[in-house]
PDB file of C-alpha atoms in Angstrom:
ATOM      1  CA  UNK A   1     -22.764  40.158  -3.524  1.00  0.00           C
ATOM      2  CA  UNK A   2     -23.173  43.393  -5.803  1.00  0.00           C
ATOM      3  CA  UNK A   3     -20.908  46.225  -6.211  1.00  0.00           C
ATOM      4  CA  UNK A   4     -21.821  49.323  -8.247  1.00  0.00           C
ATOM      5  CA  UNK A   5     -19.764  52.496  -8.557  1.00  0.00           C
ATOM      6  CA  UNK A   6     -20.314  55.839 -10.544  1.00  0.00           C
ATOM      7  CA  UNK A   7     -17.321  58.217  -9.797  1.00  0.00           C
ATOM      8  CA  UNK A   8     -14.728  60.367 -10.821  1.00  0.00           C
ATOM      9  CA  UNK A   9     -10.936  59.328 -10.104  1.00  0.00           C
ATOM     10  CA  UNK A  10      -8.098  61.628 -10.336  1.00  0.00           C
ATOM     11  CA  UNK A  11      -4.619  62.653  -8.426  1.00  0.00           C
ATOM     12  CA  UNK A  12      -5.873  63.744  -4.981  1.00  0.00           C
ATOM     13  CA  UNK A  13      -4.771  67.473  -5.713  1.00  0.00           C
ATOM     14  CA  UNK A  14      -6.849  67.741  -8.773  1.00  0.00           C
ATOM     15  CA  UNK A  15      -9.793  66.124  -7.128  1.00  0.00           C
ATOM     16  CA  UNK A  16      -9.470  68.799  -4.264  1.00  0.00           C
ATOM     17  CA  UNK A  17      -9.618  71.379  -7.006  1.00  0.00           C
ATOM     18  CA  UNK A  18     -12.897  69.916  -8.479  1.00  0.00           C
ATOM     19  CA  UNK A  19     -14.372  69.518  -5.259  1.00  0.00           C
ATOM     20  CA  UNK A  20     -13.998  72.827  -4.029  1.00  0.00           C
ATOM     21  CA  UNK A  21     -15.593  74.207  -7.409  1.00  0.00           C
ATOM     22  CA  UNK A  22     -18.751  72.005  -6.600  1.00  0.00           C
ATOM     23  CA  UNK A  23     -19.582  71.967  -3.042  1.00  0.00           C
ATOM     24  CA  UNK A  24     -21.973  69.016  -3.409  1.00  0.00           C
ATOM     25  CA  UNK A  25     -18.686  66.792  -3.825  1.00  0.00           C
ATOM     26  CA  UNK A  26     -17.614  64.544  -1.262  1.00  0.00           C
ATOM     27  CA  UNK A  27     -14.001  63.524  -2.355  1.00  0.00           C
ATOM     28  CA  UNK A  28     -12.680  60.193  -0.922  1.00  0.00           C
ATOM     29  CA  UNK A  29      -9.010  59.286  -0.457  1.00  0.00           C
ATOM     30  CA  UNK A  30      -7.757  56.454  -2.500  1.00  0.00           C
ATOM     31  CA  UNK A  31      -4.257  54.804  -2.405  1.00  0.00           C
ATOM     32  CA  UNK A  32      -1.092  55.977  -4.599  1.00  0.00           C
ATOM     33  CA  UNK A  33      -2.182  59.408  -4.594  1.00  0.00           C
ATOM     34  CA  UNK A  34      -5.527  59.210  -6.148  1.00  0.00           C
ATOM     35  CA  UNK A  35      -8.986  60.653  -4.785  1.00  0.00           C
ATOM     36  CA  UNK A  36     -12.546  59.832  -5.885  1.00  0.00           C
ATOM     37  CA  UNK A  37     -15.695  61.812  -6.100  1.00  0.00           C
ATOM     38  CA  UNK A  38     -18.961  59.591  -5.731  1.00  0.00           C
ATOM     39  CA  UNK A  39     -21.316  60.324  -8.751  1.00  0.00           C
ATOM     40  CA  UNK A  40     -24.075  61.207  -6.045  1.00  0.00           C
ATOM     41  CA  UNK A  41     -27.456  62.572  -7.516  1.00  0.00           C
ATOM     42  CA  UNK A  42     -26.461  65.842  -5.580  1.00  0.00           C
ATOM     43  CA  UNK A  43     -22.931  66.312  -7.263  1.00  0.00           C
ATOM     44  CA  UNK A  44     -24.652  65.339 -10.536  1.00  0.00           C
ATOM     45  CA  UNK A  45     -27.624  67.838 -10.110  1.00  0.00           C
ATOM     46  CA  UNK A  46     -24.601  70.633  -9.224  1.00  0.00           C
ATOM     47  CA  UNK A  47     -22.942  70.148 -12.381  1.00  0.00           C
ATOM     48  CA  UNK A  48     -25.858  71.240 -14.437  1.00  0.00           C
ATOM     49  CA  UNK A  49     -25.490  74.129 -16.271  1.00  0.00           C
ATOM     50  CA  UNK A  50     -28.241  76.742 -17.015  1.00  0.00           C
ATOM     51  CA  UNK A  51     -28.818  75.922 -20.522  1.00  0.00           C
ATOM     52  CA  UNK A  52     -28.279  72.104 -20.078  1.00  0.00           C
ATOM     53  CA  UNK A  53     -31.414  70.275 -21.121  1.00  0.00           C
ATOM     54  CA  UNK A  54     -31.714  68.241 -17.820  1.00  0.00           C
ATOM     55  CA  UNK A  55     -32.860  64.982 -20.119  1.00  0.00           C
ATOM     56  CA  UNK A  56     -29.803  65.498 -21.982  1.00  0.00           C
ATOM     57  CA  UNK A  57     -27.095  62.954 -20.751  1.00  0.00           C
ATOM     58  CA  UNK A  58     -25.101  60.105 -22.137  1.00  0.00           C
ATOM     59  CA  UNK A  59     -21.902  61.856 -22.576  1.00  0.00           C
ATOM     60  CA  UNK A  60     -18.898  59.885 -23.639  1.00  0.00           C
ATOM     61  CA  UNK A  61     -21.300  56.976 -23.709  1.00  0.00           C
ATOM     62  CA  UNK A  62     -22.085  57.273 -19.704  1.00  0.00           C
ATOM     63  CA  UNK A  63     -25.962  57.222 -19.353  1.00  0.00           C
ATOM     64  CA  UNK A  64     -25.705  59.534 -16.111  1.00  0.00           C
ATOM     65  CA  UNK A  65     -23.168  61.997 -17.164  1.00  0.00           C
ATOM     66  CA  UNK A  66     -24.664  65.352 -17.347  1.00  0.00           C
ATOM     67  CA  UNK A  67     -23.681  67.770 -20.220  1.00  0.00           C
ATOM     68  CA  UNK A  68     -21.791  69.986 -17.720  1.00  0.00           C
ATOM     69  CA  UNK A  69     -19.604  67.674 -16.577  1.00  0.00           C
ATOM     70  CA  UNK A  70     -18.083  66.538 -19.880  1.00  0.00           C
ATOM     71  CA  UNK A  71     -17.088  70.415 -20.067  1.00  0.00           C
ATOM     72  CA  UNK A  72     -15.824  70.296 -16.557  1.00  0.00           C
ATOM     73  CA  UNK A  73     -13.692  67.076 -16.956  1.00  0.00           C
ATOM     74  CA  UNK A  74     -12.246  68.644 -20.103  1.00  0.00           C
ATOM     75  CA  UNK A  75     -11.454  71.968 -18.245  1.00  0.00           C
ATOM     76  CA  UNK A  76     -10.295  69.939 -15.043  1.00  0.00           C
ATOM     77  CA  UNK A  77      -7.934  67.845 -17.281  1.00  0.00           C
ATOM     78  CA  UNK A  78      -6.040  70.677 -18.118  1.00  0.00           C
ATOM     79  CA  UNK A  79      -4.538  69.969 -14.949  1.00  0.00           C
ATOM     80  CA  UNK A  80      -3.944  66.427 -15.028  1.00  0.00           C
ATOM     81  CA  UNK A  81      -5.796  63.332 -15.925  1.00  0.00           C
ATOM     82  CA  UNK A  82      -9.117  62.751 -14.645  1.00  0.00           C
ATOM     83  CA  UNK A  83     -11.337  59.609 -15.010  1.00  0.00           C
ATOM     84  CA  UNK A  84     -15.280  59.268 -15.154  1.00  0.00           C
ATOM     85  CA  UNK A  85     -15.863  55.246 -14.013  1.00  0.00           C
ATOM     86  CA  UNK A  86     -18.889  53.108 -13.721  1.00  0.00           C
ATOM     87  CA  UNK A  87     -19.076  49.442 -12.740  1.00  0.00           C
ATOM     88  CA  UNK A  88     -22.310  47.139 -12.015  1.00  0.00           C
ATOM     89  CA  UNK A  89     -21.318  43.774 -10.801  1.00  0.00           C
ATOM     90  CA  UNK A  90     -23.660  40.972  -9.101  1.00  0.00           C
ATOM     91  CA  UNK A  91     -22.579  37.466  -8.349  1.00  0.00           C
ATOM     92  CA  UNK A  92     -19.098  38.160 -10.051  1.00  0.00           C
ATOM     93  CA  UNK A  93     -20.410  38.983 -13.479  1.00  0.00           C
ATOM     94  CA  UNK A  94     -21.283  42.516 -14.779  1.00  0.00           C
ATOM     95  CA  UNK A  95     -20.261  45.402 -16.670  1.00  0.00           C
ATOM     96  CA  UNK A  96     -17.677  48.174 -16.390  1.00  0.00           C
ATOM     97  CA  UNK A  97     -16.943  51.384 -18.280  1.00  0.00           C
ATOM     98  CA  UNK A  98     -14.282  53.908 -17.890  1.00  0.00           C
ATOM     99  CA  UNK A  99     -12.805  57.103 -19.993  1.00  0.00           C
ATOM    100  CA  UNK A 100     -10.188  59.520 -19.018  1.00  0.00           C
ATOM    101  CA  UNK A 101      -9.593  63.300 -19.989  1.00  0.00           C
ATOM    102  CA  UNK A 102      -5.781  64.818 -20.179  1.00  0.00           C
ATOM    103  CA  UNK A 103      -5.081  68.115 -21.562  1.00  0.00           C
ATOM    104  CA  UNK A 104      -8.391  69.353 -21.938  1.00  0.00           C
ATOM    105  CA  UNK A 105      -9.722  66.559 -24.198  1.00  0.00           C
ATOM    106  CA  UNK A 106     -11.144  62.976 -24.012  1.00  0.00           C
ATOM    107  CA  UNK A 107      -7.858  61.093 -24.115  1.00  0.00           C
ATOM    108  CA  UNK A 108      -9.084  57.383 -23.287  1.00  0.00           C
ATOM    109  CA  UNK A 109     -12.511  55.410 -24.322  1.00  0.00           C
ATOM    110  CA  UNK A 110     -14.905  55.360 -23.060  1.00  0.00           C
ATOM    111  CA  UNK A 111     -13.792  51.350 -23.109  1.00  0.00           C
ATOM    112  CA  UNK A 112     -16.283  49.206 -22.016  1.00  0.00           C
ATOM    113  CA  UNK A 113     -16.753  45.511 -20.972  1.00  0.00           C
ATOM    114  CA  UNK A 114     -20.387  43.819 -21.161  1.00  0.00           C
ATOM    115  CA  UNK A 115     -21.561  41.105 -18.889  1.00  0.00           C
ATOM    116  CA  UNK A 116     -19.854  37.815 -19.578  1.00  0.00           C
ATOM    117  CA  UNK A 117     -17.191  39.458 -21.837  1.00  0.00           C
ATOM    118  CA  UNK A 118     -13.744  38.363 -20.921  1.00  0.00           C
ATOM    119  CA  UNK A 119     -11.435  40.962 -19.853  1.00  0.00           C
ATOM    120  CA  UNK A 120      -8.938  41.807 -22.541  1.00  0.00           C
ATOM    121  CA  UNK A 121      -5.313  41.323 -22.139  1.00  0.00           C
ATOM    122  CA  UNK A 122      -4.694  44.768 -21.355  1.00  0.00           C
ATOM    123  CA  UNK A 123      -7.108  44.546 -18.292  1.00  0.00           C
ATOM    124  CA  UNK A 124     -10.481  46.114 -17.350  1.00  0.00           C
ATOM    125  CA  UNK A 125     -11.630  49.432 -18.270  1.00  0.00           C
ATOM    126  CA  UNK A 126     -11.402  50.637 -14.605  1.00  0.00           C
ATOM    127  CA  UNK A 127      -8.049  49.365 -14.555  1.00  0.00           C
ATOM    128  CA  UNK A 128      -6.641  50.763 -17.529  1.00  0.00           C
ATOM    129  CA  UNK A 129      -8.261  54.168 -16.862  1.00  0.00           C
ATOM    130  CA  UNK A 130      -6.289  53.890 -13.450  1.00  0.00           C
ATOM    131  CA  UNK A 131      -3.035  53.201 -14.980  1.00  0.00           C
ATOM    132  CA  UNK A 132      -3.400  56.292 -17.274  1.00  0.00           C
ATOM    133  CA  UNK A 133      -3.764  58.358 -13.888  1.00  0.00           C
ATOM    134  CA  UNK A 134      -0.698  56.609 -12.880  1.00  0.00           C
ATOM    135  CA  UNK A 135      -1.676  53.507 -10.584  1.00  0.00           C
ATOM    136  CA  UNK A 136       0.156  50.313 -10.588  1.00  0.00           C
ATOM    137  CA  UNK A 137      -0.383  46.702  -9.584  1.00  0.00           C
ATOM    138  CA  UNK A 138       3.017  45.893 -10.128  1.00  0.00           C
ATOM    139  CA  UNK A 139       4.818  45.153  -7.199  1.00  0.00           C
ATOM    140  CA  UNK A 140       2.000  44.680  -4.725  1.00  0.00           C
ATOM    141  CA  UNK A 141      -0.230  41.928  -3.528  1.00  0.00           C
ATOM    142  CA  UNK A 142      -2.888  43.141  -5.550  1.00  0.00           C
ATOM    143  CA  UNK A 143      -3.882  41.419  -8.910  1.00  0.00           C
ATOM    144  CA  UNK A 144      -4.880  44.684 -10.673  1.00  0.00           C
ATOM    145  CA  UNK A 145      -4.944  48.562 -10.285  1.00  0.00           C
ATOM    146  CA  UNK A 146      -8.626  48.223  -9.203  1.00  0.00           C
ATOM    147  CA  UNK A 147      -7.916  46.445  -5.974  1.00  0.00           C
ATOM    148  CA  UNK A 148      -4.338  48.425  -5.805  1.00  0.00           C
ATOM    149  CA  UNK A 149      -5.829  52.060  -5.281  1.00  0.00           C
ATOM    150  CA  UNK A 150      -8.667  50.460  -3.064  1.00  0.00           C
ATOM    151  CA  UNK A 151     -11.843  50.431  -4.881  1.00  0.00           C
ATOM    152  CA  UNK A 152     -13.068  47.077  -3.336  1.00  0.00           C
ATOM    153  CA  UNK A 153     -13.525  49.698   0.030  1.00  0.00           C
ATOM    154  CA  UNK A 154     -17.207  50.115  -0.576  1.00  0.00           C
ATOM    155  CA  UNK A 155     -19.717  48.203  -2.550  1.00  0.00           C
ATOM    156  CA  UNK A 156     -21.794  51.395  -3.612  1.00  0.00           C
ATOM    157  CA  UNK A 157     -21.378  54.835  -4.827  1.00  0.00           C
ATOM    158  CA  UNK A 158     -23.682  55.750  -1.874  1.00  0.00           C
ATOM    159  CA  UNK A 159     -21.264  53.901   0.459  1.00  0.00           C
ATOM    160  CA  UNK A 160     -18.300  55.681  -0.957  1.00  0.00           C
ATOM    161  CA  UNK A 161     -20.429  59.008  -0.274  1.00  0.00           C
ATOM    162  CA  UNK A 162     -21.132  58.188   3.402  1.00  0.00           C
ATOM    163  CA  UNK A 163     -17.775  56.920   3.950  1.00  0.00           C
ATOM    164  CA  UNK A 164     -15.585  58.858   6.326  1.00  0.00           C
TER     165      UNK A 164
END
């Protein structure tokens, strides 16, 4: 079974502000007061600034981030931390990458875990980012923050965007 996700995650109030600025955003609630914006093609296209080169991608180590998004993440993070996450798994193996912006700057990462790499003691990249956003698996039945906030509810970016 596969799992693929490219998204922004932050406190629900901050995600609502970000979504109000980008009409193509489709925010979705997560547990523990967080929310997610799936990085759909329409959302990413809406973030490009007129002077951006559409071929210029790769901000903060993410191949799919247009230059305009990194500037927005820095601006939004002045109101609270916001993470950019990606995961691509099939049959239990895959990759993860995460970065967190806070106080107007890149604060964590990007951190990555490649295929067949064991998770470090501090946890997967996405769980580390979620902890930076205030999520916790402590005191829950979940094994990590990824599960604790409900990121397993949908198996793809498109499914998150289509969810109600």
